[in-house]
mmCIF file of C-alpha atoms in Angstrom:
data_model
loop_
_atom_site.group_PDB
_atom_site.id
_atom_site.type_symbol
_atom_site.label_atom_id
_atom_site.label_comp_id
_atom_site.label_asym_id
_atom_site.label_seq_id
_atom_site.Cartn_x
_atom_site.Cartn_y
_atom_site.Cartn_z
ATOM 1 C CA MET A 1 -0.068 0.027 -0.178
ATOM 2 C CA THR A 2 1.681 3.215 -0.545
ATOM 3 C CA VAL A 3 0.180 6.896 0.853
ATOM 4 C CA ARG A 4 -0.757 8.987 -2.830
ATOM 5 C CA PRO A 5 -0.436 12.446 -2.905
ATOM 6 C CA ILE A 6 -4.165 14.513 -2.493
ATOM 7 C CA THR A 7 -5.187 16.769 -5.277
ATOM 8 C CA ILE A 8 -5.911 20.233 -3.825
ATOM 9 C CA VAL A 9 -8.530 23.156 -5.811
ATOM 10 C CA GLY A 10 -7.185 23.784 -8.734
ATOM 11 C CA HIS A 11 -6.228 20.406 -10.069
ATOM 12 C CA ARG A 12 -8.467 19.482 -13.156
ATOM 13 C CA ALA A 13 -9.061 15.813 -11.500
ATOM 14 C CA LEU A 14 -11.422 17.597 -9.023
ATOM 15 C CA ALA A 15 -13.964 19.274 -11.232
ATOM 16 C CA GLN A 16 -13.740 16.230 -13.564
ATOM 17 C CA ARG A 17 -16.889 13.717 -13.522
ATOM 18 C CA THR A 18 -16.013 10.115 -12.775
ATOM 19 C CA ARG A 19 -16.377 7.045 -15.238
ATOM 20 C CA LYS A 20 -18.494 4.029 -13.827
ATOM 21 C CA VAL A 21 -15.885 1.042 -12.630
ATOM 22 C CA ARG A 22 -16.798 -1.773 -14.864
ATOM 23 C CA GLU A 23 -14.743 -4.449 -13.602
ATOM 24 C CA ILE A 24 -13.108 -4.938 -10.036
ATOM 25 C CA THR A 25 -9.654 -5.475 -11.473
ATOM 26 C CA ASP A 26 -6.018 -5.880 -9.479
ATOM 27 C CA ASP A 27 -5.310 -2.114 -10.015
ATOM 28 C CA ILE A 28 -9.101 -1.316 -8.471
ATOM 29 C CA ARG A 29 -7.989 -3.209 -5.595
ATOM 30 C CA THR A 30 -4.820 -1.346 -5.405
ATOM 31 C CA LEU A 31 -6.151 2.091 -5.657
ATOM 32 C CA VAL A 32 -8.755 1.022 -3.136
ATOM 33 C CA ALA A 33 -5.454 0.006 -0.781
ATOM 34 C CA ASP A 34 -4.221 2.919 -1.275
ATOM 35 C CA MET A 35 -7.128 5.506 -0.856
ATOM 36 C CA PHE A 36 -7.438 4.266 2.525
ATOM 37 C CA GLU A 37 -3.750 4.678 3.811
ATOM 38 C CA THR A 38 -4.288 7.764 2.227
ATOM 39 C CA ASN A 39 -7.390 8.632 3.968
ATOM 40 C CA ASP A 40 -5.320 7.045 7.277
ATOM 41 C CA ALA A 41 -2.138 9.115 6.836
ATOM 42 C CA ALA A 42 -4.427 12.560 6.418
ATOM 43 C CA ASP A 43 -6.813 11.747 9.142
ATOM 44 C CA GLY A 44 -9.801 12.235 6.731
ATOM 45 C CA ALA A 45 -13.535 11.161 7.318
ATOM 46 C CA GLY A 46 -13.385 10.014 3.604
ATOM 47 C CA LEU A 47 -11.477 10.439 0.617
ATOM 48 C CA ALA A 48 -12.852 10.046 -3.727
ATOM 49 C CA ALA A 49 -10.364 9.076 -5.918
ATOM 50 C CA THR A 50 -10.800 12.098 -7.738
ATOM 51 C CA GLN A 51 -8.668 13.577 -4.662
ATOM 52 C CA VAL A 52 -5.621 11.556 -5.738
ATOM 53 C CA GLY A 53 -6.320 11.739 -9.720
ATOM 54 C CA SER A 54 -8.221 8.734 -10.699
ATOM 55 C CA ARG A 55 -10.952 9.103 -12.692
ATOM 56 C CA TRP A 56 -12.672 6.268 -11.369
ATOM 57 C CA ARG A 57 -15.943 5.833 -9.522
ATOM 58 C CA LEU A 58 -15.260 5.384 -6.027
ATOM 59 C CA PHE A 59 -14.546 6.291 -2.670
ATOM 60 C CA VAL A 60 -13.498 5.098 0.933
ATOM 61 C CA TYR A 61 -15.157 6.394 4.428
ATOM 62 C CA SER A 62 -13.592 6.000 7.685
ATOM 63 C CA CYS A 63 -15.929 8.640 9.806
ATOM 64 C CA ALA A 64 -18.805 7.743 12.846
ATOM 65 C CA ASP A 65 -22.342 7.079 12.152
ATOM 66 C CA VAL A 66 -24.867 9.482 13.821
ATOM 67 C CA ASP A 67 -24.565 6.149 16.901
ATOM 68 C CA GLU A 68 -20.664 7.571 17.426
ATOM 69 C CA VAL A 69 -20.030 4.505 15.508
ATOM 70 C CA ARG A 70 -16.710 3.886 13.762
ATOM 71 C CA GLN A 71 -17.697 2.794 9.867
ATOM 72 C CA ARG A 72 -15.289 2.090 7.762
ATOM 73 C CA GLY A 73 -15.506 1.449 4.167
ATOM 74 C CA VAL A 74 -15.477 1.781 -0.202
ATOM 75 C CA VAL A 75 -18.442 2.408 -2.814
ATOM 76 C CA ILE A 76 -17.853 1.145 -5.913
ATOM 77 C CA ASN A 77 -20.426 3.130 -8.487
ATOM 78 C CA PRO A 78 -22.306 4.979 -5.749
ATOM 79 C CA GLN A 79 -25.501 5.984 -6.010
ATOM 80 C CA LEU A 80 -26.860 8.225 -3.672
ATOM 81 C CA GLU A 81 -29.904 9.360 -1.904
ATOM 82 C CA ARG A 82 -30.470 12.209 0.128
ATOM 83 C CA PHE A 83 -33.330 12.716 2.775
ATOM 84 C CA GLY A 84 -33.972 14.850 5.506
ATOM 85 C CA GLY A 85 -33.757 18.354 5.819
ATOM 86 C CA ILE A 86 -31.329 20.609 4.167
ATOM 87 C CA GLU A 87 -29.412 21.882 7.731
ATOM 88 C CA LEU A 88 -26.537 24.951 7.623
ATOM 89 C CA ASP A 89 -25.107 24.825 11.576
ATOM 90 C CA GLU A 90 -22.679 27.420 12.084
ATOM 91 C CA GLU A 91 -21.234 25.300 14.536
ATOM 92 C CA THR A 92 -20.419 22.578 11.858
ATOM 93 C CA ILE A 93 -17.548 22.760 10.211
ATOM 94 C CA GLU A 94 -17.134 20.831 6.951
ATOM 95 C CA GLY A 95 -13.598 20.268 5.657
ATOM 96 C CA CYS A 96 -11.983 18.402 2.454
ATOM 97 C CA LEU A 97 -8.614 17.056 2.479
ATOM 98 C CA SER A 98 -8.147 18.916 -1.533
ATOM 99 C CA VAL A 99 -8.932 21.794 0.353
ATOM 100 C CA PRO A 100 -6.501 21.434 3.615
ATOM 101 C CA GLY A 101 -6.200 23.446 7.101
ATOM 102 C CA GLU A 102 -10.371 24.645 5.871
ATOM 103 C CA GLY A 103 -13.778 24.485 6.523
ATOM 104 C CA PHE A 104 -16.785 26.173 6.701
ATOM 105 C CA PRO A 105 -19.965 25.739 7.236
ATOM 106 C CA THR A 106 -22.045 24.157 4.901
ATOM 107 C CA ALA A 107 -25.389 23.265 3.857
ATOM 108 C CA ARG A 108 -26.485 19.613 3.488
ATOM 109 C CA HIS A 109 -29.187 16.801 4.087
ATOM 110 C CA ARG A 110 -29.597 15.682 7.269
ATOM 111 C CA GLY A 111 -29.298 12.315 6.055
ATOM 112 C CA ALA A 112 -28.005 10.258 2.946
ATOM 113 C CA ARG A 113 -27.920 6.737 1.616
ATOM 114 C CA VAL A 114 -25.302 5.376 -0.907
ATOM 115 C CA THR A 115 -25.998 2.380 -2.686
ATOM 116 C CA GLY A 116 -23.448 0.274 -4.970
ATOM 117 C CA ILE A 117 -21.102 -2.452 -4.811
ATOM 118 C CA ASP A 118 -18.043 -3.269 -2.887
ATOM 119 C CA LEU A 119 -14.076 -4.781 -3.563
ATOM 120 C CA GLU A 120 -16.088 -8.107 -4.588
ATOM 121 C CA GLY A 121 -19.396 -6.845 -6.449
ATOM 122 C CA GLU A 122 -20.863 -7.775 -3.521
ATOM 123 C CA PRO A 123 -24.380 -5.117 -3.143
ATOM 124 C CA VAL A 124 -23.765 -2.036 -0.970
ATOM 125 C CA SER A 125 -25.799 -0.060 1.296
ATOM 126 C CA VAL A 126 -24.171 3.040 3.266
ATOM 127 C CA GLU A 127 -27.051 5.181 5.561
ATOM 128 C CA ASP A 128 -26.785 7.622 8.454
ATOM 129 C CA GLU A 129 -29.302 10.600 9.374
ATOM 130 C CA GLY A 130 -27.778 13.246 11.536
ATOM 131 C CA GLY A 131 -23.994 12.141 11.950
ATOM 132 C CA VAL A 132 -20.689 12.989 10.593
ATOM 133 C CA LEU A 133 -20.771 9.554 8.106
ATOM 134 C CA ALA A 134 -23.926 11.106 6.460
ATOM 135 C CA ARG A 135 -22.366 14.733 5.844
ATOM 136 C CA ALA A 136 -19.177 12.247 4.470
ATOM 137 C CA LEU A 137 -21.334 10.316 1.921
ATOM 138 C CA GLN A 138 -22.874 13.353 -0.066
ATOM 139 C CA HIS A 139 -19.383 15.164 0.254
ATOM 140 C CA GLU A 140 -17.584 12.002 -1.731
ATOM 141 C CA VAL A 141 -20.512 11.628 -4.128
ATOM 142 C CA ASP A 142 -20.149 15.073 -4.796
ATOM 143 C CA HIS A 143 -16.082 15.114 -5.626
ATOM 144 C CA LEU A 144 -17.126 12.359 -7.987
ATOM 145 C CA ASP A 145 -19.753 14.048 -10.087
ATOM 146 C CA GLY A 146 -17.059 17.233 -10.341
ATOM 147 C CA THR A 147 -17.948 19.480 -7.372
ATOM 148 C CA LEU A 148 -16.033 20.912 -4.347
ATOM 149 C CA TYR A 149 -18.031 21.544 -0.725
ATOM 150 C CA LEU A 150 -16.696 25.223 -1.433
ATOM 151 C CA ASP A 151 -19.119 25.071 -4.109
ATOM 152 C CA ARG A 152 -22.004 24.658 -1.692
ATOM 153 C CA LEU A 153 -20.985 27.728 0.094
ATOM 154 C CA THR A 154 -23.058 31.000 0.506
ATOM 155 C CA PRO A 155 -21.051 33.404 -1.275
ATOM 156 C CA ALA A 156 -20.104 35.019 1.410
ATOM 157 C CA ARG A 157 -18.157 32.167 2.602
ATOM 158 C CA LYS A 158 -16.918 31.040 -0.979
ATOM 159 C CA ARG A 159 -15.178 33.993 -1.315
ATOM 160 C CA GLU A 160 -13.482 34.055 2.006
ATOM 161 C CA ALA A 161 -12.491 30.443 1.541
ATOM 162 C CA LEU A 162 -10.867 31.293 -1.999
ATOM 163 C CA ASP A 163 -8.890 34.589 -0.341
ATOM 164 C CA ALA A 164 -7.823 31.445 2.561
ATOM 165 C CA VAL A 165 -6.449 29.353 -0.606
ATOM 166 C CA THR A 166 -5.110 32.850 -2.273
ATOM 167 C CA ALA A 167 -3.172 33.013 1.293
ATOM 168 C CA ARG A 168 -2.045 30.187 1.537
ATOM 169 C CA GLY A 169 -0.148 30.707 -1.891
ATOM 170 C CA TRP A 170 -1.847 27.276 -3.258
ATOM 171 C CA ARG A 171 -1.936 29.324 -6.513
ATOM 172 C CA SER A 172 1.125 31.168 -7.056
ATOM 173 C CA ARG A 173 3.098 28.783 -5.961
ATOM 174 C CA GLY A 174 1.206 26.372 -8.633
ATOM 175 C CA LEU A 175 1.226 23.410 -6.128
ATOM 176 C CA LEU A 176 -1.705 20.511 -6.951
ATOM 177 C CA SER A 177 -1.513 17.871 -4.668
ATOM 178 C CA TRP A 178 -0.101 17.864 -1.258
ATOM 179 C CA ASP A 179 1.877 14.458 0.240
ATOM 180 C CA PRO A 180 0.363 13.294 3.813
ATOM 181 C CA THR A 181 3.048 11.846 4.922
ATOM 182 C CA SER A 182 5.109 15.593 5.026
ATOM 183 C CA LEU A 183 5.782 17.224 8.000
ATOM 184 C CA GLU A 184 4.312 20.329 5.788
ATOM 185 C CA ALA A 185 1.523 19.161 5.022
ATOM 186 C CA ALA A 186 -0.128 20.424 7.697
ATOM 187 C CA ASP A 187 1.169 24.435 6.287
ATOM 188 C CA VAL A 188 0.019 23.039 2.842
#
């Protein structure tokens, strides 16, 4: 397993829609193993394939559900169903490994269900209502559709987020990714 560089805002892979996985190959298995390793190294709640520069429609997750039970898994070719009202809580900050070091209140549906397949090609369904997992499911599917959480912010918050990205110098330095094993990761 390998920790892969994580793409950051401005990388073209983050704006592209993904391709359906037609066959679970050794390359797909390696990608998933590397994504778990990368997500763990970055202390993430989830990681979409686009965040490691891949166009496959899959993501991994490792976070608590509404009952504070850690859930961990992979969903290949996910289909998202949102339910419950849309919530925007100023106290609930959403972050993203592709916008490291920043976090903003983000409107999300209270609940989410994702269906797809696992690495064995078996049907899988993951659901949560009100927990971090519900947000993560929506967040990761957004990545697979070419959407960043910054796109869901209020106009004022989006401007604040883009100003923060600029202040960190990511665009001026031409950075397109960061290494979660690096001591400078928090400074990216």
